[in-house]
Each structure stands twice: as C-alpha cells, then as structure tokens.
Amino acid sequence: MHNLSCYNPPSFILVGIPGLEKFHIWIGIPFCVIYVVAIVGNCILLYLISVEQSLHEPMFIFLSMLASTDLILSTATVPKLLSNLWFGFQEITFSGCLTQMFFLHFSFVVDSAILLAMAFDRYVAICLPLRYNTILTPQVIVKIIVSIVVRSFSVILPDVFLLKRLPFCKTRLIPHTYCEHIGVARLSSADISINIWYGFSVPLMTVISDVILIAVSYIFILRAVFLLSSQGARQKALSTCGSHVCVILMFYTPAFFSILAHRFGHSVPRNILILFANFYVAIPPALNPVVYGVKTKQIQDKILLFFSLGKTG
C-alpha cells in the first residue's frame, strides 16, 4: 500500500514563492489585473474575428488560434497562483498537477507553431502575393491547424506518462506556484535521466526548429521587401509584419532567458526565478491582443467600431 501511494500520490503542495510569503497578497494584485486583461483582450479578439467577415483571412484565423491558446495558458496557471497567494490553497491533486503541466507545456509548443504558421502566412503574402489565395486555401489552413495540434499533443503527452511512472515517496512539496515537468520529476527518488533528456531536449528542439524556420521566412521576406522599388511599398510590406515580430520577441526572448536562467543561473535567487516564470506565463497572453489591436489597422478599426456601438447602445 505504501509503494502504491508513492506511485499514485493523492496530492502535492505548491509552496508558492519561498521567502516572499508576507508579500503574497500584494504580489497577487498585478497578476490578477494581468489575468483580467488577458481574458478580456483575447475574448474581444476572438469575438471580432468570429463576427467580422472581413477578418476571415488566414492571418486572423491563426491569430484567433493564438488567442485561444493564450486563454488556455493563462487559465491553466494564474487562477491557481491567485488561490495560493491570496487564500493559501497550496494543495493540488496528482491528476490536477499532471493536467496543469500538460496544458502549460502544450500551450507553449502550440504558440511556437502558430508563430511559425503566421511567419509562413507573411512570407506568402509578401513574396508570392499573386498566389496567396491559391496557396493558403481553407483546406490548407485546416491542415496546418490540425498538424499544429497533433504535433504539440504528440510532443507533450509523453511527459504525463514519464511522470506517472515515478515514485514520490520522499517529498511532495513543489517549490513553485505551478506544476512543470522537470520540477515535479525532481521530487522523485528514482532515476529521472529520461525525464530530463526528453522533457528538456525534445520540446526545446521542436521550438528551436520553429525559430530557425521563422528566421528563414523573414530572410526571404526582407529580401523581397528590399527589392521593391517604391519606398512606400516597402514601408507597407514591413508594417504588416510589425505586430508579428513584436509577438515573436515577447514570446521567445523571455522563454529562452528563463530556460538559460534555470540551467545556468545557479546564483539567481529561487524566488526571482519563480516570479519571472509566473510573469512569463501571465504577461504575453495579456499583451498579444494589445499589440495586434495597436499594430493591425483592420483590428484597430473593428475595436473602435465595437466600442462606439457599445456607447451608442
């Protein structure tokens, strides 16, 4: 019975942010505000894209998928964080921990793949404008979306089974505010080398391949843009990529910084790493709809129309 409970523990304890316990209530306030902005912003974006016929284009379909994934990412982590910081609800069931871990990593890999799909969309729009509608047909869009979901699911699902095979007899205290694969695996007294190898290298290589392909897409895009004779045409072409580049930088820069800090930043205080990790899962979902609302004229116009109709109503 003891061994059985080790392999299927009833629950874990999410410690929160060690060393900052007396500031937990205050730390929760900005995260609550950021979460509300993320929910409202992404829901407005999804609503506008669904009801406006003019936004039923490949770029906006990918953007709606990005908004949906951002909702999953923030909802998988922030509510549990707030219940921990504000009400001291530190316990999470083993199945709840595995579910949170799956959706956290799944959202990250899906987001990366969507950014690649959006880079491909911009490449076709700028480098092959006359063939845009014949290349990015509705059937092709559906195939891209299905392949993104299937690839991400296939990459992350093994993490769940890699954790389920481990015994957790030593401790069930997770020194974090959410469950992530390697952090939970380190609680086990068993050999976790395969967890470290798979959990670190396979998703990372998947994301790195996306980054390389995005970079290649933008090399071709910049080459095509600088071959344009008109300065106005160049600016127009580059402006269509502005919001996408901002989102790419917001997504990948803190992600790689976080990975490097956990791997090599042994001198960085643990509570700083945990705070940074929480801001990383909370801020991009809140900023993405803001960036696209500010940078994309079609969405900007629809948002202004939406609020003006709301006021007159």
Coordinates of C-alpha atoms in Angstrom, one line a residue:
M1 CA 0.0 0.0 0.0
H2 CA 2.9 2.3 0.8
N3 CA 4.5 1.7 -2.6
L4 CA 1.2 2.1 -4.3
S5 CA 0.6 5.5 -2.7
C6 CA 4.2 6.5 -3.8
Y7 CA 3.3 5.8 -7.5
N8 CA -0.1 7.5 -7.3
P9 CA 0.2 10.2 -4.6
P10 CA -3.0 11.9 -3.5
S11 CA -1.7 15.4 -3.9
F12 CA 1.3 17.8 -4.0
I13 CA 1.8 21.1 -2.1
L14 CA 2.7 24.2 -4.2
V15 CA 4.9 26.2 -1.9
G16 CA 4.4 29.5 -3.7
I17 CA 7.2 32.0 -3.8
P18 CA 9.6 31.0 -1.0
G19 CA 11.0 33.9 1.0
L20 CA 8.2 36.3 -0.1
E21 CA 5.3 34.8 1.9
K22 CA 4.5 38.1 3.7
F23 CA 4.1 39.8 0.3
H24 CA 1.9 37.1 -1.3
I25 CA -1.3 39.2 -1.1
W26 CA 0.4 42.2 -2.8
I27 CA 2.2 40.1 -5.4
G28 CA -1.2 38.6 -6.4
I29 CA -2.7 42.0 -7.3
P30 CA -0.7 42.7 -10.5
F31 CA -1.2 39.0 -11.6
C32 CA -5.0 39.4 -11.1
V33 CA -5.0 42.6 -13.2
I34 CA -2.9 41.0 -15.9
Y35 CA -5.1 37.9 -16.0
V36 CA -8.3 40.1 -16.4
V37 CA -6.7 42.0 -19.2
A38 CA -5.7 38.7 -20.9
I39 CA -9.2 37.2 -20.6
V40 CA -11.0 40.4 -21.8
G41 CA -8.5 41.2 -24.6
N42 CA -8.4 37.7 -26.1
C43 CA -12.2 37.3 -25.8
I44 CA -12.8 40.6 -27.6
L45 CA -10.3 39.5 -30.3
L46 CA -12.0 36.1 -30.7
Y47 CA -15.4 37.8 -30.9
L48 CA -14.3 40.3 -33.5
I49 CA -12.7 37.7 -35.7
S50 CA -15.7 35.4 -35.5
V51 CA -18.4 38.0 -36.3
E52 CA -16.5 40.2 -38.8
Q53 CA -16.4 38.7 -42.3
S54 CA -13.5 40.9 -43.4
L55 CA -11.3 39.3 -40.7
H56 CA -11.9 35.7 -42.0
E57 CA -8.4 35.6 -43.6
P58 CA -5.6 33.2 -42.8
M59 CA -3.6 35.7 -40.7
F60 CA -6.6 36.4 -38.5
I61 CA -7.6 32.7 -38.3
F62 CA -4.1 32.0 -36.9
L63 CA -4.4 35.0 -34.6
S64 CA -7.7 33.6 -33.2
M65 CA -5.9 30.3 -32.6
L66 CA -3.1 32.2 -30.8
A67 CA -5.7 34.0 -28.6
S68 CA -7.4 30.6 -27.8
T69 CA -4.1 29.1 -26.8
D70 CA -3.2 32.2 -24.7
L71 CA -6.5 31.8 -22.8
I72 CA -5.6 28.1 -22.1
L73 CA -2.1 29.1 -20.9
S74 CA -3.1 31.9 -18.5
T75 CA -6.2 30.0 -17.2
A76 CA -4.1 26.8 -16.5
T77 CA -1.7 28.8 -14.2
V78 CA -2.9 32.2 -12.9
P79 CA -6.2 31.2 -11.1
K80 CA -4.2 28.5 -9.1
L81 CA -1.5 31.1 -8.4
L82 CA -4.0 33.6 -7.1
S83 CA -5.7 31.0 -4.9
N84 CA -2.3 30.1 -3.5
L85 CA -1.2 33.7 -2.9
W86 CA -4.5 35.1 -1.5
F87 CA -6.2 32.1 0.2
G88 CA -3.3 29.8 1.0
F89 CA -4.8 26.9 -1.2
Q90 CA -1.5 25.2 -1.8
E91 CA -2.7 21.7 -2.3
I92 CA -3.1 20.3 -5.9
T93 CA -4.1 16.7 -6.7
F94 CA -1.8 14.5 -8.6
S95 CA -4.2 14.4 -11.6
G96 CA -4.7 18.1 -11.3
C97 CA -0.9 18.6 -11.3
L98 CA -0.5 16.4 -14.4
T99 CA -3.3 18.3 -16.2
Q100 CA -1.8 21.7 -15.4
M101 CA 1.6 20.6 -16.5
F102 CA 0.2 19.2 -19.8
F103 CA -1.7 22.3 -20.7
L104 CA 1.2 24.6 -19.7
H105 CA 3.7 22.8 -22.0
F106 CA 1.1 22.1 -24.7
S107 CA 0.2 25.8 -24.9
F108 CA 3.9 26.8 -25.2
V109 CA 4.6 24.4 -28.1
V110 CA 1.3 25.3 -29.8
D111 CA 2.1 29.1 -29.5
S112 CA 5.5 28.4 -31.1
A113 CA 4.0 26.5 -34.0
I114 CA 1.3 29.2 -34.5
L115 CA 4.0 31.9 -34.8
L116 CA 5.7 29.8 -37.4
A117 CA 2.4 29.4 -39.3
M118 CA 2.0 33.2 -39.1
A119 CA 5.5 33.7 -40.5
F120 CA 4.6 31.4 -43.4
D121 CA 1.5 33.5 -44.0
R122 CA 3.5 36.7 -44.1
Y123 CA 6.1 35.0 -46.4
V124 CA 3.4 34.0 -48.9
A125 CA 1.7 37.5 -48.7
I126 CA 4.9 39.4 -49.4
C127 CA 7.0 37.1 -51.5
L128 CA 4.1 35.4 -53.5
P129 CA 1.2 37.9 -53.4
L130 CA -0.4 36.7 -56.6
R131 CA -0.6 33.1 -55.4
Y132 CA -1.7 33.9 -51.9
N133 CA -5.3 32.8 -52.3
T134 CA -4.3 29.6 -54.2
I135 CA -1.6 28.6 -51.7
L136 CA -3.4 29.4 -48.4
T137 CA -6.8 27.9 -49.2
P138 CA -9.3 27.0 -46.4
Q139 CA -8.3 23.3 -46.8
V140 CA -4.6 24.2 -46.3
I141 CA -5.4 26.3 -43.2
V142 CA -7.4 23.4 -41.7
K143 CA -4.5 21.0 -42.4
I144 CA -2.0 23.5 -40.8
I145 CA -4.2 23.9 -37.7
V146 CA -4.7 20.1 -37.3
S147 CA -0.9 19.4 -37.8
I148 CA -0.1 22.1 -35.1
V149 CA -2.4 20.5 -32.5
V150 CA -1.4 16.9 -33.4
R151 CA 2.4 17.7 -33.3
S152 CA 2.1 19.6 -29.9
F153 CA -0.1 16.8 -28.4
S154 CA 2.4 14.1 -29.5
V155 CA 5.4 16.0 -28.2
I156 CA 3.9 16.8 -24.7
L157 CA 1.8 13.8 -23.9
P158 CA 4.8 11.5 -23.1
D159 CA 5.6 14.0 -20.3
V160 CA 2.5 12.8 -18.5
F161 CA 3.4 9.1 -18.7
L162 CA 7.1 9.9 -17.8
L163 CA 5.8 11.4 -14.5
K164 CA 3.2 8.7 -13.8
R165 CA 5.9 6.0 -13.8
L166 CA 7.9 7.8 -11.0
P167 CA 7.6 7.1 -7.2
F168 CA 7.1 10.1 -5.0
C169 CA 7.9 8.8 -1.5
K170 CA 10.5 11.4 -0.4
T171 CA 8.7 14.7 -0.6
R172 CA 5.6 16.2 -2.2
L173 CA 6.5 19.9 -1.7
I174 CA 6.9 21.6 -5.1
P175 CA 9.0 24.8 -4.6
H176 CA 6.9 26.7 -7.3
T177 CA 3.5 28.1 -7.9
Y178 CA 2.6 25.7 -10.7
C179 CA 3.5 22.1 -11.9
E180 CA 6.0 21.8 -14.6
H181 CA 7.6 18.6 -15.8
I182 CA 11.2 18.7 -14.6
G183 CA 10.2 20.5 -11.3
V184 CA 7.8 17.7 -10.4
A185 CA 10.2 14.9 -11.6
R186 CA 12.9 16.2 -9.3
L187 CA 10.8 15.3 -6.3
S188 CA 11.2 11.6 -7.1
S189 CA 13.9 9.5 -5.5
A190 CA 14.1 7.4 -8.7
D191 CA 16.3 7.9 -11.8
I192 CA 14.9 10.8 -13.8
S193 CA 17.5 11.0 -16.5
I194 CA 15.0 10.1 -19.2
N195 CA 12.6 12.8 -17.9
I196 CA 15.4 15.4 -18.1
W197 CA 16.5 14.2 -21.5
Y198 CA 13.1 14.1 -23.0
G199 CA 11.5 17.0 -21.1
F200 CA 14.3 19.4 -21.9
S201 CA 15.6 18.3 -25.3
V202 CA 12.6 17.2 -27.3
P203 CA 10.3 20.3 -26.7
L204 CA 13.3 22.6 -26.9
M205 CA 14.4 21.1 -30.3
T206 CA 10.8 21.4 -31.5
V207 CA 10.7 25.1 -30.6
I208 CA 14.3 25.8 -31.9
S209 CA 13.3 24.3 -35.3
D210 CA 10.3 26.7 -35.3
V211 CA 12.6 29.6 -34.6
I212 CA 15.0 28.6 -37.4
L213 CA 12.1 28.3 -39.9
I214 CA 10.7 31.7 -38.7
A215 CA 14.2 33.3 -39.2
V216 CA 14.5 31.7 -42.7
S217 CA 11.0 33.1 -43.6
Y218 CA 12.0 36.6 -42.5
I219 CA 15.2 36.4 -44.5
F220 CA 13.1 35.8 -47.7
I221 CA 10.6 38.5 -46.6
L222 CA 13.3 41.1 -46.1
R223 CA 15.0 40.2 -49.4
A224 CA 11.7 40.6 -51.2
V225 CA 10.9 43.9 -49.4
F226 CA 14.3 45.5 -50.3
L227 CA 13.8 44.5 -53.9
L228 CA 10.7 46.7 -54.1
S229 CA 11.3 49.9 -56.0
S230 CA 8.9 52.1 -54.0
Q231 CA 9.7 53.3 -50.5
G232 CA 6.0 53.4 -49.7
A233 CA 5.6 49.8 -50.8
R234 CA 8.5 48.8 -48.6
Q235 CA 7.0 50.5 -45.5
K236 CA 3.6 49.0 -46.2
A237 CA 5.1 45.5 -46.5
L238 CA 7.1 45.8 -43.4
S239 CA 4.2 47.3 -41.4
T240 CA 2.2 44.1 -42.0
C241 CA 4.9 42.2 -40.2
G242 CA 5.4 44.6 -37.3
S243 CA 2.8 43.1 -34.8
H244 CA 4.0 39.5 -35.6
V245 CA 7.7 40.5 -34.9
C246 CA 6.7 42.1 -31.6
V247 CA 4.8 38.9 -30.5
I248 CA 7.7 36.7 -31.6
L249 CA 10.1 38.8 -29.4
M250 CA 7.7 38.8 -26.5
F251 CA 7.3 35.0 -26.7
Y252 CA 10.8 33.7 -27.4
T253 CA 13.1 36.2 -25.6
P254 CA 11.8 35.6 -22.0
A255 CA 11.3 31.8 -22.8
F256 CA 15.0 31.3 -23.7
F257 CA 16.1 33.6 -20.9
S258 CA 14.1 31.5 -18.4
I259 CA 15.5 28.3 -19.8
L260 CA 19.1 29.6 -19.6
A261 CA 18.5 31.0 -16.1
H262 CA 17.2 27.7 -14.8
R263 CA 20.0 25.8 -16.5
F264 CA 23.0 28.0 -15.7
G265 CA 21.8 30.8 -13.3
H266 CA 22.6 29.0 -10.0
S267 CA 23.5 32.3 -8.4
V268 CA 20.0 33.8 -9.2
P269 CA 17.7 33.6 -6.1
R270 CA 15.0 31.0 -6.4
N271 CA 12.1 33.4 -5.7
I272 CA 13.3 35.7 -8.6
L273 CA 13.2 32.7 -11.0
I274 CA 9.7 31.8 -9.8
L275 CA 8.4 35.3 -10.1
F276 CA 9.9 35.6 -13.6
A277 CA 8.4 32.2 -14.6
N278 CA 5.0 33.4 -13.5
F279 CA 5.3 36.7 -15.3
Y280 CA 6.2 34.8 -18.4
V281 CA 3.0 32.7 -18.4
A282 CA 0.9 35.8 -17.5
I283 CA 2.2 38.8 -19.5
P284 CA 2.4 37.5 -23.2
P285 CA -1.3 36.4 -23.2
A286 CA -2.3 39.9 -22.0
L287 CA 0.0 41.8 -24.3
N288 CA -0.7 39.8 -27.6
P289 CA -4.2 41.2 -28.2
V290 CA -3.0 44.7 -27.2
V291 CA -0.1 44.5 -29.7
Y292 CA -2.4 43.3 -32.6
G293 CA -5.0 45.9 -31.6
V294 CA -2.5 48.7 -31.9
K295 CA -0.4 47.5 -34.8
T296 CA -3.1 45.9 -37.1
K297 CA -5.3 48.5 -38.8
Q298 CA -8.2 46.1 -39.6
I299 CA -8.5 45.0 -35.9
Q300 CA -8.0 48.6 -34.7
D301 CA -10.9 49.8 -36.8
K302 CA -13.2 47.0 -35.7
I303 CA -12.3 47.6 -32.0
L304 CA -13.1 51.3 -32.4
L305 CA -16.4 50.4 -34.1
F306 CA -17.2 47.8 -31.4
F307 CA -16.8 50.4 -28.5
S308 CA -18.5 53.2 -30.4
L309 CA -21.5 50.9 -31.0
G310 CA -21.4 49.9 -27.3
K311 CA -21.6 53.6 -26.2
T312 CA -24.4 54.5 -28.6
G313 CA -26.3 51.3 -27.5

